[in-house]
Amino acid sequence: DYLSFSRPLDDLRSQPLELGALADEVLAVLEARAEVAAVALKRSGGGARAVGDPRRLKEALLNLIANAIEATRQGGEVEVSVVGGADQATIEIRDTGRGLGAEELARIGTPFYTTREDGTGLGVVLARGVIKQHGGQVAYESEVGKGTRVTVTLPARAPEGRPQASAPAAAPAAEARAHG
C-alpha cells in the first residue's frame, strides 16, 4: 500500500475496458479470502465500458472489495454490481457488514484512519486517488447493522486532454493483497 500510495498518479496506461470482466478478475483474486471468511461474493450487471488503466483500477477495486469482505460477518455477502451508460459507468460494492456510523463515515478516506486493528488507513485513500485520476468519483453510504454501499463512477470516455493508449497494454496480474 505504501508503495502504491507513493507511486506517481500521472503514468496511466489508459485503454478501453469492459468493467464486468475487470470486476470478475478482482473477485477471482479475492475468492479464497471470501471463502475463508465465509462471505458469499456475487456479481451482477454487465456491458459497462470505461477508459482507464486496468492495473490501477484493479488495485482500487481490490482495496474496496477486500474492505467489504473484511467488514462482513460470516454468512454475509458482498455484491459487486456493474452498470453502464452513455457517459459514465458505475461499479457498486454492497456488503451486509456491520456498517458505519456517521462519524466513521465522515472520516473514511482520511489518510491513516482505519476501523480495523490491522489496517493501514491507506486503501481507501489509494482507491479514491486512482478513481479521481480517471475522472471518476467514490461515494459511501452506510447504516450501522445493515452494511455499506460504495459507489464508483467512471467516465465512459477518456477525460479531456488525457490521451488513451494506442494499443491495449498487457496488464500484470492483480496483487492478491489489499488493505484499507
mmCIF file with all atom_site columns, N, CA, C and O in Angstrom, residues 118-141:
data_model
loop_
_atom_site.group_PDB
_atom_site.id
_atom_site.type_symbol
_atom_site.label_atom_id
_atom_site.label_alt_id
_atom_site.label_comp_id
_atom_site.label_asym_id
_atom_site.label_entity_id
_atom_site.label_seq_id
_atom_site.pdbx_PDB_ins_code
_atom_site.Cartn_x
_atom_site.Cartn_y
_atom_site.Cartn_z
_atom_site.occupancy
_atom_site.B_iso_or_equiv
_atom_site.pdbx_formal_charge
_atom_site.auth_seq_id
_atom_site.auth_comp_id
_atom_site.auth_asym_id
_atom_site.auth_atom_id
_atom_site.pdbx_PDB_model_num
ATOM 1  N N  . ASP A 1 118 ? -5.683  -4.225 12.101  1.00 0.00 ? 118 ASP A N  1
ATOM 2  C CA . ASP A 1 118 ? -4.525  -4.467 11.243  1.00 0.00 ? 118 ASP A CA 1
ATOM 3  C C  . ASP A 1 118 ? -4.522  -3.619 9.975   1.00 0.00 ? 118 ASP A C  1
ATOM 4  O O  . ASP A 1 118 ? -3.708  -3.834 9.090   1.00 0.00 ? 118 ASP A O  1
ATOM 5  N N  . GLY A 1 119 ? -5.386  -2.630 9.886   1.00 0.00 ? 119 GLY A N  1
ATOM 6  C CA . GLY A 1 119 ? -5.460  -1.788 8.694   1.00 0.00 ? 119 GLY A CA 1
ATOM 7  C C  . GLY A 1 119 ? -4.423  -0.676 8.707   1.00 0.00 ? 119 GLY A C  1
ATOM 8  O O  . GLY A 1 119 ? -3.907  -0.294 9.754   1.00 0.00 ? 119 GLY A O  1
ATOM 9  N N  . THR A 1 120 ? -4.115  -0.162 7.490   1.00 0.00 ? 120 THR A N  1
ATOM 10 C CA . THR A 1 120 ? -3.167  0.947  7.377   1.00 0.00 ? 120 THR A CA 1
ATOM 11 C C  . THR A 1 120 ? -3.866  2.281  7.214   1.00 0.00 ? 120 THR A C  1
ATOM 12 O O  . THR A 1 120 ? -3.257  3.327  7.424   1.00 0.00 ? 120 THR A O  1
ATOM 13 N N  . GLY A 1 121 ? -5.118  2.252  6.775   1.00 0.00 ? 121 GLY A N  1
ATOM 14 C CA . GLY A 1 121 ? -5.817  3.501  6.511   1.00 0.00 ? 121 GLY A CA 1
ATOM 15 C C  . GLY A 1 121 ? -5.439  4.119  5.181   1.00 0.00 ? 121 GLY A C  1
ATOM 16 O O  . GLY A 1 121 ? -5.766  5.269  4.918   1.00 0.00 ? 121 GLY A O  1
ATOM 17 N N  . LEU A 1 122 ? -4.755  3.348  4.321   1.00 0.00 ? 122 LEU A N  1
ATOM 18 C CA . LEU A 1 122 ? -4.352  3.891  3.023   1.00 0.00 ? 122 LEU A CA 1
ATOM 19 C C  . LEU A 1 122 ? -5.122  3.292  1.851   1.00 0.00 ? 122 LEU A C  1
ATOM 20 O O  . LEU A 1 122 ? -5.108  3.841  0.761   1.00 0.00 ? 122 LEU A O  1
ATOM 21 N N  . GLY A 1 123 ? -5.806  2.174  2.046   1.00 0.00 ? 123 GLY A N  1
ATOM 22 C CA . GLY A 1 123 ? -6.513  1.519  0.942   1.00 0.00 ? 123 GLY A CA 1
ATOM 23 C C  . GLY A 1 123 ? -7.563  2.398  0.303   1.00 0.00 ? 123 GLY A C  1
ATOM 24 O O  . GLY A 1 123 ? -7.620  2.526  -0.923  1.00 0.00 ? 123 GLY A O  1
ATOM 25 N N  . VAL A 1 124 ? -8.395  3.029  1.103   1.00 0.00 ? 124 VAL A N  1
ATOM 26 C CA . VAL A 1 124 ? -9.446  3.893  0.561   1.00 0.00 ? 124 VAL A CA 1
ATOM 27 C C  . VAL A 1 124 ? -8.833  5.146  -0.052  1.00 0.00 ? 124 VAL A C  1
ATOM 28 O O  . VAL A 1 124 ? -9.281  5.617  -1.095  1.00 0.00 ? 124 VAL A O  1
ATOM 29 N N  . VAL A 1 125 ? -7.785  5.672  0.582   1.00 0.00 ? 125 VAL A N  1
ATOM 30 C CA . VAL A 1 125 ? -7.092  6.848  0.038   1.00 0.00 ? 125 VAL A CA 1
ATOM 31 C C  . VAL A 1 125 ? -6.550  6.523  -1.349  1.00 0.00 ? 125 VAL A C  1
ATOM 32 O O  . VAL A 1 125 ? -6.728  7.297  -2.300  1.00 0.00 ? 125 VAL A O  1
ATOM 33 N N  . LEU A 1 126 ? -5.896  5.377  -1.476  1.00 0.00 ? 126 LEU A N  1
ATOM 34 C CA . LEU A 1 126 ? -5.354  4.938  -2.756  1.00 0.00 ? 126 LEU A CA 1
ATOM 35 C C  . LEU A 1 126 ? -6.473  4.774  -3.786  1.00 0.00 ? 126 LEU A C  1
ATOM 36 O O  . LEU A 1 126 ? -6.385  5.287  -4.905  1.00 0.00 ? 126 LEU A O  1
ATOM 37 N N  . ALA A 1 127 ? -7.535  4.075  -3.400  1.00 0.00 ? 127 ALA A N  1
ATOM 38 C CA . ALA A 1 127 ? -8.644  3.838  -4.323  1.00 0.00 ? 127 ALA A CA 1
ATOM 39 C C  . ALA A 1 127 ? -9.261  5.152  -4.796  1.00 0.00 ? 127 ALA A C  1
ATOM 40 O O  . ALA A 1 127 ? -9.485  5.344  -5.997  1.00 0.00 ? 127 ALA A O  1
ATOM 41 N N  . ARG A 1 128 ? -9.520  6.067  -3.869  1.00 0.00 ? 128 ARG A N  1
ATOM 42 C CA . ARG A 1 128 ? -10.101 7.364  -4.251  1.00 0.00 ? 128 ARG A CA 1
ATOM 43 C C  . ARG A 1 128 ? -9.187  8.127  -5.189  1.00 0.00 ? 128 ARG A C  1
ATOM 44 O O  . ARG A 1 128 ? -9.640  8.742  -6.141  1.00 0.00 ? 128 ARG A O  1
ATOM 45 N N  . GLY A 1 129 ? -7.876  8.101  -4.902  1.00 0.00 ? 129 GLY A N  1
ATOM 46 C CA . GLY A 1 129 ? -6.923  8.801  -5.758  1.00 0.00 ? 129 GLY A CA 1
ATOM 47 C C  . GLY A 1 129 ? -6.926  8.255  -7.175  1.00 0.00 ? 129 GLY A C  1
ATOM 48 O O  . GLY A 1 129 ? -6.923  9.011  -8.147  1.00 0.00 ? 129 GLY A O  1
ATOM 49 N N  . VAL A 1 130 ? -6.937  6.940  -7.297  1.00 0.00 ? 130 VAL A N  1
ATOM 50 C CA . VAL A 1 130 ? -6.940  6.300  -8.613  1.00 0.00 ? 130 VAL A CA 1
ATOM 51 C C  . VAL A 1 130 ? -8.232  6.627  -9.363  1.00 0.00 ? 130 VAL A C  1
ATOM 52 O O  . VAL A 1 130 ? -8.200  6.992  -10.541 1.00 0.00 ? 130 VAL A O  1
ATOM 53 N N  . ILE A 1 131 ? -9.362  6.511  -8.679  1.00 0.00 ? 131 ILE A N  1
ATOM 54 C CA . ILE A 1 131 ? -10.657 6.784  -9.330  1.00 0.00 ? 131 ILE A CA 1
ATOM 55 C C  . ILE A 1 131 ? -10.732 8.254  -9.753  1.00 0.00 ? 131 ILE A C  1
ATOM 56 O O  . ILE A 1 131 ? -11.159 8.573  -10.868 1.00 0.00 ? 131 ILE A O  1
ATOM 57 N N  . LYS A 1 132 ? -10.298 9.148  -8.891  1.00 0.00 ? 132 LYS A N  1
ATOM 58 C CA . LYS A 1 132 ? -10.306 10.583 -9.218  1.00 0.00 ? 132 LYS A CA 1
ATOM 59 C C  . LYS A 1 132 ? -9.397  10.867 -10.405 1.00 0.00 ? 132 LYS A C  1
ATOM 60 O O  . LYS A 1 132 ? -9.721  11.657 -11.279 1.00 0.00 ? 132 LYS A O  1
ATOM 61 N N  . GLN A 1 133 ? -8.233  10.216 -10.439 1.00 0.00 ? 133 GLN A N  1
ATOM 62 C CA . GLN A 1 133 ? -7.300  10.396 -11.546 1.00 0.00 ? 133 GLN A CA 1
ATOM 63 C C  . GLN A 1 133 ? -7.937  9.972  -12.872 1.00 0.00 ? 133 GLN A C  1
ATOM 64 O O  . GLN A 1 133 ? -7.619  10.534 -13.915 1.00 0.00 ? 133 GLN A O  1
ATOM 65 N N  . HIS A 1 134 ? -8.837  9.022  -12.817 1.00 0.00 ? 134 HIS A N  1
ATOM 66 C CA . HIS A 1 134 ? -9.543  8.570  -14.016 1.00 0.00 ? 134 HIS A CA 1
ATOM 67 C C  . HIS A 1 134 ? -10.749 9.450  -14.350 1.00 0.00 ? 134 HIS A C  1
ATOM 68 O O  . HIS A 1 134 ? -11.497 9.156  -15.271 1.00 0.00 ? 134 HIS A O  1
ATOM 69 N N  . GLY A 1 135 ? -10.953 10.509 -13.586 1.00 0.00 ? 135 GLY A N  1
ATOM 70 C CA . GLY A 1 135 ? -12.085 11.403 -13.833 1.00 0.00 ? 135 GLY A CA 1
ATOM 71 C C  . GLY A 1 135 ? -13.364 10.925 -13.162 1.00 0.00 ? 135 GLY A C  1
ATOM 72 O O  . GLY A 1 135 ? -14.448 11.392 -13.482 1.00 0.00 ? 135 GLY A O  1
ATOM 73 N N  . GLY A 1 136 ? -13.244 10.002 -12.212 1.00 0.00 ? 136 GLY A N  1
ATOM 74 C CA . GLY A 1 136 ? -14.417 9.436  -11.550 1.00 0.00 ? 136 GLY A CA 1
ATOM 75 C C  . GLY A 1 136 ? -14.566 9.894  -10.114 1.00 0.00 ? 136 GLY A C  1
ATOM 76 O O  . GLY A 1 136 ? -13.854 10.789 -9.651  1.00 0.00 ? 136 GLY A O  1
ATOM 77 N N  . GLN A 1 137 ? -15.501 9.257  -9.409  1.00 0.00 ? 137 GLN A N  1
ATOM 78 C CA . GLN A 1 137 ? -15.801 9.601  -8.020  1.00 0.00 ? 137 GLN A CA 1
ATOM 79 C C  . GLN A 1 137 ? -16.097 8.331  -7.228  1.00 0.00 ? 137 GLN A C  1
ATOM 80 O O  . GLN A 1 137 ? -16.538 7.331  -7.788  1.00 0.00 ? 137 GLN A O  1
ATOM 81 N N  . VAL A 1 138 ? -15.876 8.420  -5.909  1.00 0.00 ? 138 VAL A N  1
ATOM 82 C CA . VAL A 1 138 ? -16.227 7.343  -4.988  1.00 0.00 ? 138 VAL A CA 1
ATOM 83 C C  . VAL A 1 138 ? -17.145 7.934  -3.934  1.00 0.00 ? 138 VAL A C  1
ATOM 84 O O  . VAL A 1 138 ? -16.834 8.975  -3.350  1.00 0.00 ? 138 VAL A O  1
ATOM 85 N N  . ALA A 1 139 ? -18.279 7.296  -3.701  1.00 0.00 ? 139 ALA A N  1
ATOM 86 C CA . ALA A 1 139 ? -19.224 7.767  -2.686  1.00 0.00 ? 139 ALA A CA 1
ATOM 87 C C  . ALA A 1 139 ? -19.588 6.608  -1.763  1.00 0.00 ? 139 ALA A C  1
ATOM 88 O O  . ALA A 1 139 ? -19.694 5.457  -2.207  1.00 0.00 ? 139 ALA A O  1
ATOM 89 N N  . TYR A 1 140 ? -19.769 6.914  -0.482  1.00 0.00 ? 140 TYR A N  1
ATOM 90 C CA . TYR A 1 140 ? -20.112 5.916  0.530   1.00 0.00 ? 140 TYR A CA 1
ATOM 91 C C  . TYR A 1 140 ? -21.479 6.209  1.117   1.00 0.00 ? 140 TYR A C  1
ATOM 92 O O  . TYR A 1 140 ? -21.807 7.362  1.380   1.00 0.00 ? 140 TYR A O  1
ATOM 93 N N  . GLU A 1 141 ? -22.246 5.131  1.340   1.00 0.00 ? 141 GLU A N  1
ATOM 94 C CA . GLU A 1 141 ? -23.484 5.189  2.113   1.00 0.00 ? 141 GLU A CA 1
ATOM 95 C C  . GLU A 1 141 ? -23.420 4.017  3.077   1.00 0.00 ? 141 GLU A C  1
ATOM 96 O O  . GLU A 1 141 ? -23.000 2.928  2.693   1.00 0.00 ? 141 GLU A O  1
#
